[in-house]
Amino acid sequence: MSKSSEIVRVLAEELTSLPPGTRVASEADVGARFGVGRAAARAALEELERRMLVSRIQGVGTFTRRRVDYLVAPGRAPSWSRTIREAGATPRTVVLACDAVPLPGPVAQALGTAPGEPGFRLVRRSFIDDMPAAWGVEWLAAALVPELPAALRHEDSLDAILRDVARVLPERAWTRASMESAPEDASAGLGCRPGDPAWLIASLARDGGSGRPVLSTERWVRADAVRVIVELGAQGEAHGTTAARGAGPAGPDSSRPT
């Protein structure tokens, strides 16, 4: 066994007993502890990162990370915060921008309205256990929640705002998940390097009562933060569960995915 492999084995055993968000020793500290050079220490930490036992946050440091299951399934609310909370972790979301803009053509078409209609473009950064986990852009018609900027100052859950203010019951009409290289704007929000692999989860939410589209979302999620779990089958049936892996999209599901 190489020295680097031995370092990985020892550190991996130690890291499993530490709570999420614990700062990991630096390359210099690892090198001094195990009597190796910076190259061997760096290789060991990179291997731990590859195994998703630790997360490197650009400009901050390297930390232990607990991956949680992000479940896409019939009958579940299309809420990031609720999904993460039900997975046993603590979510937090920060609004980076909420701009009143004309809806661009493809978004307007998805939302069933005319291009150029007044809408909101919402940019948000989300955390799991206080570590960067997701960054995304969401679109909705302004007529649905005319006072959205004010509502977001009192409630950070868009799902709750849609339910309480717009009086709709959000459910996703379809969800598509694929593993992609994070672009520069997303990587800045995720705290990773541009080009690092990340989940791209695109979805369209509709009102469960009327069936009309209400929200278009494109969210980038750190691969070391969540496992995307797709549960197949109609609501009320026995479901087969599979973890979405690799670069293939989960695909639109016309049943009732969340």
Short mmCIF file of N, CA and C in Angstrom, two decimals, residues 28-89:
data_model
loop_
_atom_site.label_atom_id
_atom_site.label_comp_id
_atom_site.label_asym_id
_atom_site.label_seq_id
_atom_site.Cartn_x
_atom_site.Cartn_y
_atom_site.Cartn_z
N ALA A 28 -0.57 21.10 4.39
CA ALA A 28 0.63 21.22 5.22
C ALA A 28 0.50 20.41 6.50
N ASP A 29 -0.68 20.46 7.13
CA ASP A 29 -0.89 19.72 8.37
C ASP A 29 -0.83 18.21 8.13
N VAL A 30 -1.47 17.76 7.02
CA VAL A 30 -1.45 16.34 6.69
C VAL A 30 -0.02 15.88 6.41
N GLY A 31 0.73 16.71 5.67
CA GLY A 31 2.10 16.36 5.36
C GLY A 31 2.96 16.24 6.61
N ALA A 32 2.79 17.19 7.53
CA ALA A 32 3.57 17.16 8.76
C ALA A 32 3.19 15.96 9.63
N ARG A 33 1.92 15.65 9.69
CA ARG A 33 1.47 14.53 10.53
C ARG A 33 2.00 13.19 10.04
N PHE A 34 1.97 12.98 8.71
CA PHE A 34 2.34 11.68 8.16
C PHE A 34 3.77 11.65 7.61
N GLY A 35 4.48 12.77 7.71
CA GLY A 35 5.86 12.80 7.25
C GLY A 35 6.02 12.66 5.76
N VAL A 36 5.12 13.31 5.00
CA VAL A 36 5.19 13.26 3.54
C VAL A 36 5.22 14.67 2.98
N GLY A 37 5.54 14.78 1.70
CA GLY A 37 5.58 16.08 1.05
C GLY A 37 4.19 16.57 0.69
N ARG A 38 4.14 17.82 0.21
CA ARG A 38 2.85 18.43 -0.14
C ARG A 38 2.14 17.66 -1.25
N ALA A 39 2.90 17.09 -2.18
CA ALA A 39 2.28 16.38 -3.31
C ALA A 39 1.49 15.16 -2.81
N ALA A 40 2.09 14.38 -1.91
CA ALA A 40 1.40 13.19 -1.38
C ALA A 40 0.21 13.60 -0.52
N ALA A 41 0.36 14.65 0.27
CA ALA A 41 -0.76 15.13 1.09
C ALA A 41 -1.90 15.64 0.21
N ARG A 42 -1.55 16.36 -0.85
CA ARG A 42 -2.57 16.87 -1.77
C ARG A 42 -3.30 15.71 -2.45
N ALA A 43 -2.56 14.70 -2.87
CA ALA A 43 -3.18 13.55 -3.53
C ALA A 43 -4.16 12.84 -2.59
N ALA A 44 -3.81 12.73 -1.32
CA ALA A 44 -4.69 12.08 -0.35
C ALA A 44 -5.98 12.87 -0.16
N LEU A 45 -5.87 14.18 -0.02
CA LEU A 45 -7.07 15.02 0.16
C LEU A 45 -7.93 15.02 -1.10
N GLU A 46 -7.30 14.99 -2.26
CA GLU A 46 -8.07 14.94 -3.50
C GLU A 46 -8.81 13.62 -3.63
N GLU A 47 -8.20 12.54 -3.14
CA GLU A 47 -8.89 11.24 -3.17
C GLU A 47 -10.08 11.23 -2.22
N LEU A 48 -9.94 11.84 -1.07
CA LEU A 48 -11.08 11.95 -0.15
C LEU A 48 -12.20 12.79 -0.76
N GLU A 49 -11.81 13.83 -1.50
CA GLU A 49 -12.81 14.65 -2.18
C GLU A 49 -13.48 13.85 -3.28
N ARG A 50 -12.70 13.06 -4.02
CA ARG A 50 -13.27 12.24 -5.09
C ARG A 50 -14.28 11.25 -4.55
N ARG A 51 -13.99 10.72 -3.35
CA ARG A 51 -14.92 9.78 -2.71
C ARG A 51 -16.10 10.49 -2.06
N MET A 52 -16.14 11.82 -2.12
CA MET A 52 -17.21 12.65 -1.56
C MET A 52 -17.31 12.51 -0.05
N LEU A 53 -16.16 12.26 0.58
CA LEU A 53 -16.11 12.26 2.04
C LEU A 53 -15.86 13.66 2.58
N VAL A 54 -15.29 14.52 1.76
CA VAL A 54 -15.06 15.91 2.14
C VAL A 54 -15.47 16.80 0.98
N SER A 55 -15.71 18.07 1.28
CA SER A 55 -16.06 19.06 0.27
C SER A 55 -15.09 20.22 0.35
N ARG A 56 -14.58 20.62 -0.79
CA ARG A 56 -13.72 21.79 -0.85
C ARG A 56 -14.56 23.00 -1.25
N ILE A 57 -14.61 23.99 -0.39
CA ILE A 57 -15.35 25.22 -0.66
C ILE A 57 -14.33 26.28 -1.08
N GLN A 58 -14.44 26.75 -2.31
CA GLN A 58 -13.46 27.68 -2.86
C GLN A 58 -13.30 28.91 -1.97
N GLY A 59 -12.04 29.20 -1.62
CA GLY A 59 -11.74 30.38 -0.83
C GLY A 59 -12.03 30.25 0.65
N VAL A 60 -12.51 29.08 1.07
CA VAL A 60 -12.88 28.89 2.48
C VAL A 60 -12.07 27.76 3.11
N GLY A 61 -12.09 26.57 2.49
CA GLY A 61 -11.37 25.44 3.04
C GLY A 61 -12.04 24.13 2.67
N THR A 62 -11.61 23.05 3.32
CA THR A 62 -12.15 21.72 3.08
C THR A 62 -12.83 21.22 4.35
N PHE A 63 -14.02 20.62 4.18
CA PHE A 63 -14.85 20.26 5.33
C PHE A 63 -15.45 18.87 5.13
N THR A 64 -15.79 18.23 6.24
CA THR A 64 -16.54 16.98 6.15
C THR A 64 -17.93 17.29 5.60
N ARG A 65 -18.47 16.32 4.89
CA ARG A 65 -19.78 16.54 4.25
C ARG A 65 -20.62 15.27 4.38
N ARG A 66 -21.89 15.45 4.74
CA ARG A 66 -22.83 14.34 4.75
C ARG A 66 -23.77 14.49 3.56
N ARG A 67 -23.75 13.54 2.65
CA ARG A 67 -24.67 13.60 1.51
C ARG A 67 -26.06 13.18 1.96
N VAL A 68 -27.08 13.87 1.46
CA VAL A 68 -28.46 13.54 1.81
C VAL A 68 -29.20 13.14 0.54
N ASP A 69 -30.29 12.43 0.71
CA ASP A 69 -31.09 11.99 -0.42
C ASP A 69 -32.06 13.09 -0.84
N TYR A 70 -32.01 13.45 -2.14
CA TYR A 70 -32.98 14.40 -2.70
C TYR A 70 -33.98 13.56 -3.49
N LEU A 71 -35.14 13.35 -2.90
CA LEU A 71 -36.12 12.42 -3.45
C LEU A 71 -37.05 13.09 -4.44
N VAL A 72 -37.12 12.53 -5.65
CA VAL A 72 -38.05 12.96 -6.69
C VAL A 72 -39.06 11.83 -6.83
N ALA A 73 -40.31 12.08 -6.40
CA ALA A 73 -41.28 11.00 -6.35
C ALA A 73 -42.70 11.52 -6.44
N PRO A 74 -43.63 10.68 -6.90
CA PRO A 74 -45.03 11.08 -6.94
C PRO A 74 -45.56 11.41 -5.55
N GLY A 75 -46.38 12.45 -5.48
CA GLY A 75 -47.06 12.77 -4.23
C GLY A 75 -46.28 13.60 -3.25
N ARG A 76 -45.04 13.97 -3.57
CA ARG A 76 -44.23 14.77 -2.65
C ARG A 76 -44.25 16.23 -3.06
N ALA A 77 -44.22 17.11 -2.09
CA ALA A 77 -44.24 18.55 -2.37
C ALA A 77 -42.96 18.97 -3.09
N PRO A 78 -43.06 19.83 -4.10
CA PRO A 78 -41.88 20.28 -4.85
C PRO A 78 -41.16 21.41 -4.12
N SER A 79 -40.68 21.12 -2.93
CA SER A 79 -40.06 22.13 -2.09
C SER A 79 -38.65 21.69 -1.72
N TRP A 80 -37.64 22.51 -2.08
CA TRP A 80 -36.26 22.20 -1.72
C TRP A 80 -36.12 22.07 -0.20
N SER A 81 -36.60 23.07 0.53
CA SER A 81 -36.41 23.08 1.98
C SER A 81 -37.12 21.91 2.64
N ARG A 82 -38.33 21.60 2.20
CA ARG A 82 -39.05 20.49 2.80
C ARG A 82 -38.38 19.15 2.49
N THR A 83 -37.91 18.99 1.26
CA THR A 83 -37.24 17.75 0.87
C THR A 83 -35.97 17.52 1.68
N ILE A 84 -35.18 18.59 1.84
CA ILE A 84 -33.93 18.47 2.61
C ILE A 84 -34.23 18.22 4.08
N ARG A 85 -35.23 18.90 4.62
CA ARG A 85 -35.58 18.71 6.03
C ARG A 85 -36.07 17.29 6.28
N GLU A 86 -36.86 16.75 5.37
CA GLU A 86 -37.36 15.39 5.53
C GLU A 86 -36.24 14.36 5.38
N ALA A 87 -35.13 14.75 4.74
CA ALA A 87 -33.97 13.86 4.62
C ALA A 87 -33.12 13.90 5.88
N GLY A 88 -33.50 14.72 6.86
CA GLY A 88 -32.79 14.76 8.13
C GLY A 88 -31.72 15.82 8.24
N ALA A 89 -31.68 16.76 7.28
CA ALA A 89 -30.68 17.82 7.30
C ALA A 89 -31.37 19.17 7.51
#
